[in-house]
Amino acid sequence: MTNEDKEERIVRSEDIPEEEREQRIAESIKAIDAIRDEDIDLSDMPEITDEQWSRAVRNPYFRPVKDQVTLRIDRDVLAWFRHTEEKYQTAINAALREHVERHRKAS
């Protein structure tokens, strides 16, 4: 087989029409979804120990999905965040997250 023959057989994803690509992806997902958990070979994946989990760190590049909402906040509270924080919306989100995490651990 010559190099020319090989080049002719290469199919790049951008050469496949978008609709066909989406259909192929959907079929792949459906096929994977049809596999039962007990049929997956995990023999080459050792169990993670508690000690390993204790050293785990959150992905520093992870960004949670955010929803835009309308929220009523007391005027003085909003004024305080706006006055003390350049990115006041981020600071409000951090305060809410801290509150949620504290209550998750308590329950």
Short mmCIF file of C-alpha atoms in Angstrom, two decimals:
data_model
loop_
_atom_site.label_atom_id
_atom_site.label_comp_id
_atom_site.label_asym_id
_atom_site.label_seq_id
_atom_site.Cartn_x
_atom_site.Cartn_y
_atom_site.Cartn_z
CA MET A 1 0.00 0.00 0.00
CA THR A 2 1.45 3.36 -0.98
CA ASN A 3 1.33 6.60 0.99
CA GLU A 4 -1.22 7.92 -1.50
CA ASP A 5 -3.55 5.01 -0.73
CA LYS A 6 -3.26 5.70 3.00
CA GLU A 7 -3.98 9.41 2.60
CA GLU A 8 -7.12 8.69 0.61
CA ARG A 9 -8.52 6.57 3.47
CA ILE A 10 -8.06 9.22 6.16
CA VAL A 11 -11.37 10.75 7.19
CA ARG A 12 -11.20 13.88 9.28
CA SER A 13 -14.11 14.71 11.57
CA GLU A 14 -14.58 18.07 9.88
CA ASP A 15 -15.15 16.17 6.60
CA ILE A 16 -18.16 14.39 8.10
CA PRO A 17 -21.39 16.40 7.96
CA GLU A 18 -22.41 17.69 11.40
CA GLU A 19 -25.70 15.78 11.40
CA GLU A 20 -23.90 12.50 10.69
CA ARG A 21 -21.27 13.24 13.37
CA GLU A 22 -24.01 13.89 15.93
CA GLN A 23 -25.76 10.67 14.93
CA ARG A 24 -22.52 8.67 15.32
CA ILE A 25 -21.91 10.21 18.74
CA ALA A 26 -25.50 9.46 19.82
CA GLU A 27 -25.12 5.85 18.67
CA SER A 28 -21.83 5.50 20.56
CA ILE A 29 -23.38 6.89 23.73
CA LYS A 30 -26.37 4.57 23.36
CA ALA A 31 -24.07 1.55 22.90
CA ILE A 32 -22.00 2.48 25.96
CA ASP A 33 -25.15 3.11 27.98
CA ALA A 34 -26.42 -0.38 27.09
CA ILE A 35 -23.42 -2.03 28.79
CA ARG A 36 -24.35 -3.37 32.22
CA ASP A 37 -22.07 -2.35 35.10
CA GLU A 38 -21.30 -5.99 35.90
CA ASP A 39 -20.09 -6.54 32.31
CA ILE A 40 -17.36 -3.90 32.59
CA ASP A 41 -13.91 -5.39 33.22
CA LEU A 42 -12.37 -3.50 36.13
CA SER A 43 -9.57 -6.00 36.77
CA ASP A 44 -6.86 -3.54 35.73
CA MET A 45 -8.24 -0.81 38.02
CA PRO A 46 -7.31 -1.30 41.68
CA GLU A 47 -9.64 0.04 44.36
CA ILE A 48 -8.76 3.51 45.66
CA THR A 49 -7.82 3.39 49.33
CA ASP A 50 -9.02 5.81 52.03
CA GLU A 51 -5.45 7.10 52.28
CA GLN A 52 -5.43 7.91 48.55
CA TRP A 53 -8.80 9.67 48.86
CA SER A 54 -7.43 11.72 51.76
CA ARG A 55 -4.76 13.14 49.43
CA ALA A 56 -7.23 13.93 46.63
CA VAL A 57 -7.51 17.56 45.53
CA ARG A 58 -10.24 19.31 43.61
CA ASN A 59 -9.41 20.18 40.01
CA PRO A 60 -8.14 23.79 40.15
CA TYR A 61 -9.56 24.44 36.67
CA PHE A 62 -13.09 23.29 37.55
CA ARG A 63 -15.69 26.02 37.14
CA PRO A 64 -19.19 25.20 38.38
CA VAL A 65 -22.04 25.89 36.01
CA LYS A 66 -23.77 29.08 37.06
CA ASP A 67 -27.38 30.10 36.61
CA GLN A 68 -28.43 33.70 36.25
CA VAL A 69 -31.20 34.51 38.73
CA THR A 70 -33.02 37.50 40.11
CA LEU A 71 -32.51 37.66 43.84
CA ARG A 72 -33.83 40.14 46.39
CA ILE A 73 -31.07 41.18 48.80
CA ASP A 74 -31.38 43.71 51.59
CA ARG A 75 -30.09 47.06 50.38
CA ASP A 76 -27.52 47.43 53.17
CA VAL A 77 -26.13 43.93 52.57
CA LEU A 78 -25.76 44.56 48.84
CA ALA A 79 -24.20 47.97 49.51
CA TRP A 80 -21.66 46.37 51.84
CA PHE A 81 -20.62 43.77 49.24
CA ARG A 82 -20.44 46.38 46.49
CA HIS A 83 -18.36 48.71 48.68
CA THR A 84 -15.91 46.10 50.00
CA GLU A 85 -15.54 43.76 47.03
CA GLU A 86 -14.54 44.57 43.46
CA LYS A 87 -16.19 41.34 42.29
CA TYR A 88 -19.12 41.56 44.67
CA GLN A 89 -21.25 38.94 42.88
CA THR A 90 -18.42 36.42 43.21
CA ALA A 91 -18.09 37.33 46.90
CA ILE A 92 -21.83 36.85 47.47
CA ASN A 93 -21.63 33.46 45.73
CA ALA A 94 -18.65 32.47 47.92
CA ALA A 95 -20.56 33.47 51.08
CA LEU A 96 -23.57 31.42 49.98
CA ARG A 97 -21.33 28.44 49.10
CA GLU A 98 -19.66 28.61 52.53
CA HIS A 99 -23.09 28.62 54.18
CA VAL A 100 -24.23 25.61 52.13
CA GLU A 101 -21.03 23.63 52.82
CA ARG A 102 -21.26 24.33 56.56
CA HIS A 103 -24.85 23.05 56.64
CA ARG A 104 -24.07 20.03 54.44
CA LYS A 105 -21.42 18.89 56.92
CA ALA A 106 -23.81 19.41 59.83
CA SER A 107 -26.55 17.26 58.32
#
